[in-house]
Amino acid sequence: MFRAAFSRSTTDTLRRQATSSASASRSSLRRALSTPAGEQGAPKPSSNAGLWVALAATAAGGAGYYYATREHPSETLAKLKAKNKATEESPVTASLRPLPANSPFKVKPTVIFVLGGPGAGKGTQCARLVADYDFVHLSAGDLLREERNRAGSEVGELINTYIKEGKIVPMEITIGLLRDAMVRSGKDRFLIDGFPRKMDQAEAFEDTVAGADFILYFECPEKEMERRLLKRGETSGRVDDNIESIRKRFVTFRDTSFPVIDKYRSLGKVHEVSCLDTPDKVYSQVRAIFDKMFAKSA
Ligand SMILES: Nc1ncnc2c1ncn2[C@@H]1O[C@H](COP(=O)(O)OP(=O)(O)O)[C@@H](O)[C@H]1O
Ligand SMILES: O=c1ccn([C@@H]2O[C@H](COP(=O)(O)OP(=O)(O)O)[C@@H](O)[C@H]2O)c(=O)[nH]1
């Protein structure tokens, strides 16, 4: 279903090429990426041999994993809730579907993609969710900025250029960072904030890390997002919280990221929340969704 929507995926190609172990180190990925081929028009495209190696390492082992087994999430959840009663397992960690062959997890983790345009309030709401529910919050943007700032990073400059231009950093970097952070946390419930921003990212993540249980989508008009981002830019120190970068980010969101939300919506996996209210009121909508799905940790 999800998979069928992709005409010819990156990972399909990679599966044919991949012979190396999926556990290739991040540093080797970075080395391979020092001549990146951008996902979205890298400033200077060059030989992509290294990229293939990195992508192969990231996606290797996904073969055999198939989305066709997925049923409608509401049916699945109903079954899982019943099972949960009997086994005390979390309704979602009991698994919506099998893990990909080379997932770093033994049991399927709970994964929620938190999506919305730039400045919609994803980070603000995730911070509240972490306080009330037992989730690890991983912001893809924060992880990229951390890597950009890491002394000795071989992809720092590249990340900075993509962020400033409002473009999407090559997925193998982002997925590598997310995967590492998930494993390092030692936990199994994740809010993945600001990712996936492109269809092939969604597919590669689901193929090599774990499937998403649902998508929490913050709907927000551009005018409001622009207002929030300009305000945030007064203190954030971010290279992209300025009007020029903001406009570019909106274009990327409209053209490249929104289709991901639409795709998941067609699968019945999107919970949409309007961000046009105070943070408290927005959060009460979010809580209504989470209270239905998860028992509170406190
Ligand atoms: N409901 C809201 N109303 C007004 N301002 C908000 C709201 N939610 C978040 N903000 C502010 O808007 C800016 C962007 O929010 P943030 O959570 O960083 O968005 P995102 O993670 O989606 O980029 C921040 O300065 C935040 O304080
Ligand atoms: O999966 C991701 C997430 C973020 N980014 C980059 O990081 C920037 C900032 O993303 P973040 O989620 O931090 O901020 P937002 O745009 O949602 O405010 C984006 O514009 C992209 O350039 C990316 O390339 N891939």
Coordinates of C-alpha atoms and ligand atoms in Angstrom, one line a residue:
M1 CA 0.0 0.0 0.0
F2 CA 2.4 2.7 1.2
R3 CA 5.1 1.0 -0.7
A4 CA 3.1 0.7 -3.9
A5 CA 2.8 4.4 -4.1
F6 CA 6.4 4.8 -4.8
S7 CA 7.1 4.2 -8.4
R8 CA 10.8 3.3 -8.1
S9 CA 12.2 3.8 -4.7
T10 CA 15.7 4.5 -3.7
T11 CA 15.7 1.6 -1.4
D12 CA 14.5 -0.8 -4.0
T13 CA 17.6 0.1 -6.1
L14 CA 19.7 -0.1 -3.0
R15 CA 18.5 -3.5 -2.0
R16 CA 19.8 -4.8 -5.3
Q17 CA 23.1 -3.1 -4.8
A18 CA 23.5 -3.6 -1.1
T19 CA 25.9 -6.2 0.0
S20 CA 27.5 -4.6 2.9
S21 CA 26.3 -4.9 6.5
A22 CA 23.7 -2.4 7.7
S23 CA 25.8 -1.7 10.7
A24 CA 28.3 0.4 8.8
S25 CA 29.5 3.1 11.1
R26 CA 28.3 6.7 11.0
S27 CA 31.8 7.9 10.3
S28 CA 32.1 5.7 7.2
L29 CA 28.8 7.1 6.1
R30 CA 30.1 10.6 6.6
R31 CA 33.2 9.9 4.7
A32 CA 31.2 8.5 1.9
L33 CA 29.0 11.5 2.0
S34 CA 31.8 14.0 1.6
T35 CA 30.8 14.3 -2.1
P36 CA 27.0 14.3 -1.6
A37 CA 24.3 14.1 -4.2
G38 CA 21.5 16.2 -2.8
E39 CA 18.0 15.0 -2.4
Q40 CA 16.7 18.3 -3.5
G41 CA 19.3 19.9 -5.8
A42 CA 22.5 20.0 -3.9
P43 CA 24.4 23.2 -4.4
K44 CA 27.2 21.3 -6.3
P45 CA 26.3 17.8 -7.5
S46 CA 29.3 15.6 -7.9
S47 CA 30.1 11.9 -8.2
N48 CA 27.6 9.9 -6.3
A49 CA 29.5 6.7 -5.9
G50 CA 30.1 7.4 -2.2
L51 CA 26.5 8.2 -1.8
W52 CA 25.5 4.8 -3.1
V53 CA 27.8 3.2 -0.6
A54 CA 26.4 5.2 2.2
L55 CA 22.8 4.6 1.1
A56 CA 23.5 0.9 0.6
A57 CA 24.8 0.7 4.1
T58 CA 21.8 2.6 5.5
A59 CA 19.2 0.6 3.7
A60 CA 20.9 -2.8 3.4
G61 CA 18.9 -5.7 4.7
G62 CA 15.5 -4.2 4.0
A63 CA 14.8 -6.9 1.4
G64 CA 12.0 -9.1 2.1
Y65 CA 10.1 -6.5 4.1
Y66 CA 6.8 -5.8 2.6
Y67 CA 4.1 -3.3 3.4
A68 CA 1.3 -5.2 1.9
T69 CA 0.6 -6.9 5.2
R70 CA -0.6 -3.7 6.8
E71 CA -4.2 -3.5 7.8
H72 CA -6.2 -0.4 8.7
P73 CA -4.7 1.1 11.8
S74 CA -8.0 1.3 13.7
E75 CA -8.6 -2.5 13.2
T76 CA -5.0 -3.1 14.3
L77 CA -5.3 -0.9 17.3
A78 CA -8.6 -2.6 18.3
K79 CA -6.8 -6.0 18.2
L80 CA -3.8 -4.7 20.0
K81 CA -5.9 -3.1 22.7
A82 CA -7.5 -6.4 23.3
K83 CA -4.2 -8.1 23.4
N84 CA -2.8 -5.4 25.7
K85 CA -5.5 -6.2 28.3
A86 CA -4.3 -9.8 28.3
T87 CA -0.6 -9.3 28.2
E88 CA 0.0 -5.9 29.8
E89 CA 1.9 -4.9 26.7
S90 CA 1.7 -1.4 25.3
P91 CA -1.0 -1.5 22.6
V92 CA 1.4 -0.2 20.0
T93 CA 4.7 -1.7 20.9
A94 CA 2.9 -5.0 20.6
S95 CA 3.7 -4.2 16.9
L96 CA 1.6 -3.0 14.1
R97 CA 3.6 -5.0 11.7
P98 CA 6.9 -6.8 11.5
L99 CA 10.2 -5.0 11.9
P100 CA 12.4 -4.6 8.8
A101 CA 15.1 -7.2 8.6
N102 CA 17.9 -4.9 9.7
S103 CA 16.1 -2.9 12.3
P104 CA 18.3 -2.1 15.3
F105 CA 15.3 -3.0 17.5
K106 CA 14.3 -6.5 18.7
V107 CA 10.7 -5.4 19.4
K108 CA 9.0 -2.9 17.3
P109 CA 9.3 0.5 18.9
T110 CA 6.4 3.0 19.0
V111 CA 7.1 5.6 16.5
I112 CA 5.1 8.8 16.0
F113 CA 6.0 11.2 13.2
V114 CA 5.2 14.8 14.3
L115 CA 4.8 16.8 11.2
G116 CA 3.7 20.3 10.2
G117 CA 5.1 23.3 8.5
P118 CA 8.1 25.3 9.8
G119 CA 7.0 27.1 13.0
A120 CA 3.7 25.2 13.3
G121 CA 4.6 24.4 16.9
K122 CA 5.9 20.8 16.7
G123 CA 8.7 21.3 19.2
T124 CA 6.5 23.2 21.6
Q125 CA 3.9 20.4 21.7
C126 CA 6.5 17.6 21.8
A127 CA 8.0 19.1 24.9
R128 CA 4.6 19.0 26.6
L129 CA 4.1 15.4 25.5
V130 CA 7.4 14.3 26.9
A131 CA 6.4 15.8 30.3
D132 CA 3.1 13.9 30.4
Y133 CA 3.8 10.6 28.5
D134 CA 6.7 8.3 28.4
F135 CA 8.2 9.3 25.1
V136 CA 11.7 10.2 23.8
H137 CA 11.5 13.4 21.7
L138 CA 13.9 13.4 18.8
S139 CA 13.9 16.5 16.5
A140 CA 15.5 15.7 13.2
G141 CA 16.4 19.5 12.9
D142 CA 18.0 19.5 16.3
L143 CA 20.0 16.4 15.5
L144 CA 21.2 17.9 12.2
R145 CA 22.2 21.2 14.0
E146 CA 24.0 19.2 16.6
E147 CA 25.9 17.3 14.0
R148 CA 26.6 20.6 12.1
N149 CA 28.1 22.0 15.3
R150 CA 30.1 18.9 16.2
A151 CA 33.8 19.6 16.0
G152 CA 35.3 17.5 13.2
S153 CA 32.0 16.7 11.5
E154 CA 32.6 16.0 7.8
V155 CA 29.1 17.0 6.9
G156 CA 28.7 20.1 9.1
E157 CA 29.1 22.6 6.2
L158 CA 26.9 20.6 4.0
I159 CA 24.1 20.5 6.6
N160 CA 24.4 24.2 7.2
T161 CA 24.0 25.0 3.5
Y162 CA 20.9 22.8 3.2
I163 CA 19.3 24.3 6.3
K164 CA 20.0 27.9 5.2
E165 CA 18.5 27.2 1.8
G166 CA 15.5 25.5 3.4
K167 CA 16.3 22.3 1.5
I168 CA 16.2 18.7 2.7
V169 CA 19.5 17.3 3.9
P170 CA 20.3 13.9 2.2
M171 CA 18.3 11.3 4.0
E172 CA 21.1 9.0 4.8
I173 CA 22.6 11.6 7.1
T174 CA 19.3 12.3 8.9
I175 CA 18.2 8.7 9.1
G176 CA 21.7 7.7 10.5
L177 CA 21.4 10.4 13.2
L178 CA 17.9 9.4 14.1
R179 CA 18.7 5.7 14.2
D180 CA 21.7 6.3 16.4
A181 CA 19.8 8.5 18.8
M182 CA 16.9 6.0 19.0
V183 CA 19.3 3.2 19.9
R184 CA 21.4 5.3 22.3
S185 CA 18.2 6.2 24.2
G186 CA 17.6 2.6 25.2
K187 CA 13.9 3.4 25.0
D188 CA 11.1 2.2 22.8
R189 CA 8.7 5.1 22.4
F190 CA 9.6 7.9 20.1
L191 CA 8.2 11.2 18.9
I192 CA 10.1 11.9 15.7
D193 CA 9.7 15.6 15.1
G194 CA 10.1 17.2 11.7
F195 CA 10.8 14.0 9.8
P196 CA 10.1 12.6 7.3
R197 CA 10.0 15.6 5.0
K198 CA 10.1 13.7 1.8
M199 CA 8.5 10.5 0.5
D200 CA 11.7 8.5 0.0
Q201 CA 12.8 9.4 3.6
A202 CA 9.6 7.9 4.9
E203 CA 10.1 4.8 3.0
A204 CA 13.8 4.4 3.8
F205 CA 13.1 5.0 7.5
E206 CA 10.3 2.4 7.5
D207 CA 12.5 0.0 5.6
T208 CA 15.6 0.3 7.8
V209 CA 14.5 1.4 11.3
A210 CA 10.8 0.9 12.1
G211 CA 7.3 1.7 10.9
A212 CA 5.3 4.8 12.0
D213 CA 2.3 4.0 14.2
F214 CA 0.7 7.3 13.3
I215 CA 1.3 10.9 12.3
L216 CA 0.5 13.8 14.4
Y217 CA 0.1 16.7 12.0
F218 CA -0.1 20.4 13.0
E219 CA -2.1 22.3 10.4
C220 CA -1.1 26.0 10.3
P221 CA -1.5 28.8 7.8
E222 CA 1.7 30.2 6.4
K223 CA 0.9 33.7 7.6
E224 CA 0.9 32.5 11.2
M225 CA 4.0 30.3 10.7
E226 CA 5.8 33.3 9.3
R227 CA 4.8 35.4 12.2
R228 CA 6.0 32.8 14.7
L229 CA 9.3 32.2 12.9
L230 CA 10.2 35.8 12.6
K231 CA 9.5 36.2 16.3
R232 CA 11.5 33.1 17.1
G233 CA 14.3 34.5 15.0
E234 CA 14.7 37.4 17.3
T235 CA 16.3 35.0 19.8
S236 CA 16.8 31.6 18.3
G237 CA 20.1 32.4 16.5
R238 CA 19.0 30.0 13.8
V239 CA 20.5 30.6 10.3
D240 CA 17.1 29.9 8.8
D241 CA 14.8 32.0 10.9
N242 CA 14.9 35.0 8.6
I243 CA 12.4 36.0 5.9
E244 CA 14.5 34.8 3.0
S245 CA 15.1 31.2 4.4
I246 CA 11.5 31.1 5.8
R247 CA 10.0 31.6 2.3
K248 CA 12.3 28.9 0.9
R249 CA 11.2 26.5 3.7
F250 CA 7.6 27.1 2.9
V251 CA 8.2 26.2 -0.7
T252 CA 9.9 23.0 0.3
F253 CA 7.1 22.2 2.8
R254 CA 4.4 22.7 0.2
D255 CA 6.1 20.9 -2.7
T256 CA 8.0 18.2 -1.0
S257 CA 6.8 17.6 2.6
F258 CA 3.1 18.0 2.3
P259 CA 2.8 15.0 -0.1
V260 CA 4.1 12.8 2.7
I261 CA 1.3 13.9 5.0
D262 CA -1.2 13.3 2.2
K263 CA 0.2 9.8 1.6
Y264 CA -0.1 8.9 5.2
R265 CA -3.6 10.4 5.3
S266 CA -4.7 8.1 2.5
L267 CA -3.6 5.3 4.7
G268 CA -5.8 6.6 7.6
K269 CA -2.8 7.3 9.8
V270 CA -2.9 11.1 10.2
H271 CA -4.3 12.8 13.4
E272 CA -4.6 16.4 12.5
V273 CA -4.6 19.2 15.0
S274 CA -5.1 22.9 14.3
C275 CA -2.3 25.0 15.7
L276 CA -4.4 28.2 15.6
D277 CA -4.9 28.6 19.3
T278 CA -2.9 29.1 22.4
P279 CA -0.3 26.4 23.1
D280 CA -2.5 25.2 26.0
K281 CA -5.5 24.8 23.8
V282 CA -3.6 23.1 21.1
Y283 CA -2.2 20.7 23.6
S284 CA -5.6 19.8 24.9
Q285 CA -6.4 18.6 21.4
V286 CA -3.1 16.6 21.3
R287 CA -3.8 15.1 24.7
A288 CA -7.2 13.9 23.6
I289 CA -5.5 11.9 20.9
F290 CA -2.7 10.5 23.1
D291 CA -5.1 9.7 25.9
K292 CA -7.0 7.5 23.5
M293 CA -3.9 5.7 22.4
F294 CA -1.6 5.5 25.4
A295 CA -1.9 5.2 29.1
K296 CA -0.4 8.1 30.9
S297 CA 2.9 7.3 32.5
A298 CA 2.3 9.4 35.6
Ligands
LIG1 N1 0.1 27.8 19.7 C1 1.1 28.7 19.6 N2 0.7 30.0 19.6 C2 1.7 31.0 19.4 N3 3.0 30.8 19.4 C3 3.4 29.5 19.4 C4 2.4 28.4 19.5 N4 3.1 27.2 19.5 C5 4.4 27.6 19.4 N5 4.6 28.9 19.3 C6 5.8 29.7 19.1 O1 6.1 29.6 17.7 C7 7.5 29.4 17.5 C8 7.6 28.1 16.7 O2 7.2 27.0 17.5 P1 8.1 25.7 17.5 O3 7.5 24.8 18.5 O4 9.5 26.0 17.6 O5 7.7 25.2 16.0 P2 8.3 24.1 15.0 O6 9.0 23.1 15.9 O7 7.1 23.5 14.4 O8 9.2 24.8 14.1 C9 8.2 29.3 18.8 O9 8.7 30.6 19.1 C10 7.0 29.0 19.8 O10 7.2 29.6 21.1
LIG2 O1 14.3 15.5 8.3 C1 14.8 16.7 8.2 C2 14.5 17.7 9.2 C3 15.1 18.9 9.0 N1 15.9 19.2 8.0 C4 16.5 20.5 7.8 O2 16.5 21.2 9.0 C5 15.7 22.4 8.8 C6 15.1 22.8 10.1 O3 14.2 21.8 10.5 P1 13.4 21.9 11.9 O4 12.5 20.7 11.9 O5 14.4 22.1 13.0 O6 12.6 23.3 11.8 P2 11.2 23.7 11.3 O7 11.5 24.1 9.8 O8 10.2 22.7 11.4 O9 11.0 24.9 12.1 C7 14.8 22.1 7.6 O10 14.4 23.3 6.9 C8 15.8 21.3 6.7 O11 16.7 22.1 6.1 C9 16.1 18.2 7.0 O12 16.8 18.4 6.0 N2 15.6 17.0 7.2

